[in-house]
Tab-separated table of C-alpha atoms in Angstrom:
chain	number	residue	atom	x	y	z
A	1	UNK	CA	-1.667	1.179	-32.780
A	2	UNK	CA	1.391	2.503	-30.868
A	3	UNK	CA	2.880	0.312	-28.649
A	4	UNK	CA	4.018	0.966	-25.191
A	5	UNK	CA	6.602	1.165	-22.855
A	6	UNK	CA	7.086	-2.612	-21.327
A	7	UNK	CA	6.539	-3.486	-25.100
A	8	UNK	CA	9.337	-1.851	-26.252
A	9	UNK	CA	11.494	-3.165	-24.112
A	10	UNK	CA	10.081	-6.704	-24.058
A	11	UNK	CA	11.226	-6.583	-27.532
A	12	UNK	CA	14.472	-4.816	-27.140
A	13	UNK	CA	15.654	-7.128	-24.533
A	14	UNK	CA	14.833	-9.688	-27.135
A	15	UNK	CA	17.116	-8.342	-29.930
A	16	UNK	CA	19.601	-7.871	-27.346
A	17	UNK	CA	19.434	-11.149	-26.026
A	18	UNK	CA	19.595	-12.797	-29.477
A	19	UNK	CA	22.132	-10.592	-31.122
A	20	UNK	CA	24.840	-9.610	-28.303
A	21	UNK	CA	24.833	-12.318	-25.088
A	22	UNK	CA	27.566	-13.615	-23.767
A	23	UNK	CA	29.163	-9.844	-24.962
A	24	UNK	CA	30.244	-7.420	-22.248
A	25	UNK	CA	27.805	-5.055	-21.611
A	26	UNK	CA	29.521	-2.334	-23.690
A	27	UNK	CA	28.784	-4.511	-26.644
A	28	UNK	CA	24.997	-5.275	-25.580
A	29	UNK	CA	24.454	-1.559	-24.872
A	30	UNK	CA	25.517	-0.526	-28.173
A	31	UNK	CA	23.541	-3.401	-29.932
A	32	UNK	CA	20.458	-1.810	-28.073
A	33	UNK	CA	21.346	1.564	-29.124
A	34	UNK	CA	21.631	0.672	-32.997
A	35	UNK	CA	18.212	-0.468	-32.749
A	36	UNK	CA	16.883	2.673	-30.876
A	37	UNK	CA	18.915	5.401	-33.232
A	38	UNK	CA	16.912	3.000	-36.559
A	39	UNK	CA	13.722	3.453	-34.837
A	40	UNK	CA	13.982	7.232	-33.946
A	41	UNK	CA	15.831	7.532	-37.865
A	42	UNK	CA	12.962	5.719	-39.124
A	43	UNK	CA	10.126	7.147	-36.635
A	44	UNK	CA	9.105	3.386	-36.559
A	45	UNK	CA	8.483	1.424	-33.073
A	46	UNK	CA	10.861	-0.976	-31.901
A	47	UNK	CA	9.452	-3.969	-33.067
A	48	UNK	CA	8.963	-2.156	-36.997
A	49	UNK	CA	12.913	-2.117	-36.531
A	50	UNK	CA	13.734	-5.635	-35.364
A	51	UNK	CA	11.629	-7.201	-38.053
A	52	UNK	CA	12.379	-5.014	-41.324
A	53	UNK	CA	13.446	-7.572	-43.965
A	54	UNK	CA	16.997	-9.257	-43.564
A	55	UNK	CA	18.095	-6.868	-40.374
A	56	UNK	CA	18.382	-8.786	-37.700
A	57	UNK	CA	19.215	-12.841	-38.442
A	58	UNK	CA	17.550	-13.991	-35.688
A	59	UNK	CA	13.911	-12.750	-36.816
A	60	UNK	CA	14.476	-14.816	-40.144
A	61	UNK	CA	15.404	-18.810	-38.923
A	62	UNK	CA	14.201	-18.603	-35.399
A	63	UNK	CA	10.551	-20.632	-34.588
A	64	UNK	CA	10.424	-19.086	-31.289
A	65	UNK	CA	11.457	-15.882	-30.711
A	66	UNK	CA	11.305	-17.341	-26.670
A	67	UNK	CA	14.773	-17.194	-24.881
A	68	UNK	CA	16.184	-20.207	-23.493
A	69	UNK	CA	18.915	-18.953	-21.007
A	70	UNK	CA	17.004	-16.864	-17.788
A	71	UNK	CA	20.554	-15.476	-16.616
A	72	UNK	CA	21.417	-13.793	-19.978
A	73	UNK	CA	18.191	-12.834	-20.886
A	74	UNK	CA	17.828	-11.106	-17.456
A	75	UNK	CA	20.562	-9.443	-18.566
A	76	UNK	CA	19.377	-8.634	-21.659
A	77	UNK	CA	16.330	-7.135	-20.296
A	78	UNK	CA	18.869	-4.652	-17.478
A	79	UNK	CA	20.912	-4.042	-20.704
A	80	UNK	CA	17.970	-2.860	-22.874
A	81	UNK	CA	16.327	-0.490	-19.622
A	82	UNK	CA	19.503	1.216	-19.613
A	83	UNK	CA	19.950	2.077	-23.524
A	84	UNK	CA	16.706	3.235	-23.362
A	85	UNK	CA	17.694	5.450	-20.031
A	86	UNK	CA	20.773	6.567	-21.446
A	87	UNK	CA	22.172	8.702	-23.857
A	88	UNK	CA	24.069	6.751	-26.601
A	89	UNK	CA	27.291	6.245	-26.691
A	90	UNK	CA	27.846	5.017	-30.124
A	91	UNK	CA	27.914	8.659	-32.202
A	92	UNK	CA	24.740	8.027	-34.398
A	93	UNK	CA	25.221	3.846	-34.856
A	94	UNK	CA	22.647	2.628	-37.300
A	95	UNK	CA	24.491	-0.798	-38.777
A	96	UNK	CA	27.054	-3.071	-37.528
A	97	UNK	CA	28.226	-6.911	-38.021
A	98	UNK	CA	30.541	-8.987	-36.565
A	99	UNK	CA	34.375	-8.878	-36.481
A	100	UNK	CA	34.633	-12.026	-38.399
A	101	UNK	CA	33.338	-10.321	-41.191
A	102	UNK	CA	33.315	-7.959	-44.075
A	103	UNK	CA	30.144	-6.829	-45.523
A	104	UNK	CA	30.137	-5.160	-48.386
A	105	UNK	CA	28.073	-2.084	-47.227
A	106	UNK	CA	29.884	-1.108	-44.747
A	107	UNK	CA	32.526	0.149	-47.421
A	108	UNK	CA	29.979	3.453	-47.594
A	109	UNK	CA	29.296	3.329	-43.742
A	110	UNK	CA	31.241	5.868	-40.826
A	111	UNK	CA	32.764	3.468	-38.542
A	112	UNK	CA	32.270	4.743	-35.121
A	113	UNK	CA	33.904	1.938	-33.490
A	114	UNK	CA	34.037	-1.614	-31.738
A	115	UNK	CA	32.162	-2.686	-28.885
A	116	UNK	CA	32.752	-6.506	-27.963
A	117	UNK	CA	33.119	-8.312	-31.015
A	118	UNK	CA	30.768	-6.108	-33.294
A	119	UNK	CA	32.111	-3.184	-35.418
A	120	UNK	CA	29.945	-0.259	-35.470
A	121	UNK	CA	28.785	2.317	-38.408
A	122	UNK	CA	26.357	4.832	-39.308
A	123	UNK	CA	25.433	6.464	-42.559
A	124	UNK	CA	27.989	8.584	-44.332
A	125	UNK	CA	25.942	12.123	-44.139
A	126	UNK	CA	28.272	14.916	-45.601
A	127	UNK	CA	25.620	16.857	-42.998
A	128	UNK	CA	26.738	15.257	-40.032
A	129	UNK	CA	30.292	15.768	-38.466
A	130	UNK	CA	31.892	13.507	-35.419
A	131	UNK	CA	31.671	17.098	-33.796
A	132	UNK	CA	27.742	16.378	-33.292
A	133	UNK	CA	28.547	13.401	-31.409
């Protein structure tokens, strides 16, 4: 059954809450619009996104998926209306990880740059030039 509107960004608030707060909003935006660009990549809803196997960490160890903080989830939930009211930003982002580290698939990524303390990439598509973007 397809999900909804308020659904979507129930959820999207959620991964942005639990993946990017306490980052500028630059940094939450783009989180937001990784998970939009996998679901319109994928044609899968935004929840299908957020809990596909081993993509987002928070899905895996958390018991509640319940935020704990109003303020930033507030935020969150502001942050995740306007990536899904906005165009993104982030040239095609599909992937990123933190600054502190260095997966190794982002060796065959595009990096299409930082926001906050995430680095951001897409796939490398011989198809798709930073022209498009």
């Amino acid at each position: 059954m397809p999900i909804g509107f308020v659904e979507s960004l129930l959820w999207l608030s959620l991964n942005v809450y639990h993946e990017s707060r306490g980052e500028p909003e630059i940094g939450q935006l783009a989180v937001a619009h990784v998970t939009l660009n996998r679901a319109m990549e994928d044609d899968k809803s935004i929840p299908d996104v957020i809990f596909a196997p081993k993509q987002f960490s928070w899905t895996s160890h958390k018991k509640s998926y319940a935020p704990l903080e109003i303020n930033p989830f507030q935020e969150s939930l502001r942050v995740a209306l306007k990536a899904m009211t906005t165009p993104d930003f982030t040239k095609g982002s599909t992937y990123y990880h933190h600054v502190g580290i260095a997966p190794g698939w982002a060796a065959d990524k595009v990096y299409t740059g930082r926001y906050g303390s995430h680095k951001f990439y897409r796939q490398n598509d011989p198809t798709i030039s930073a022209a498009n973007f």
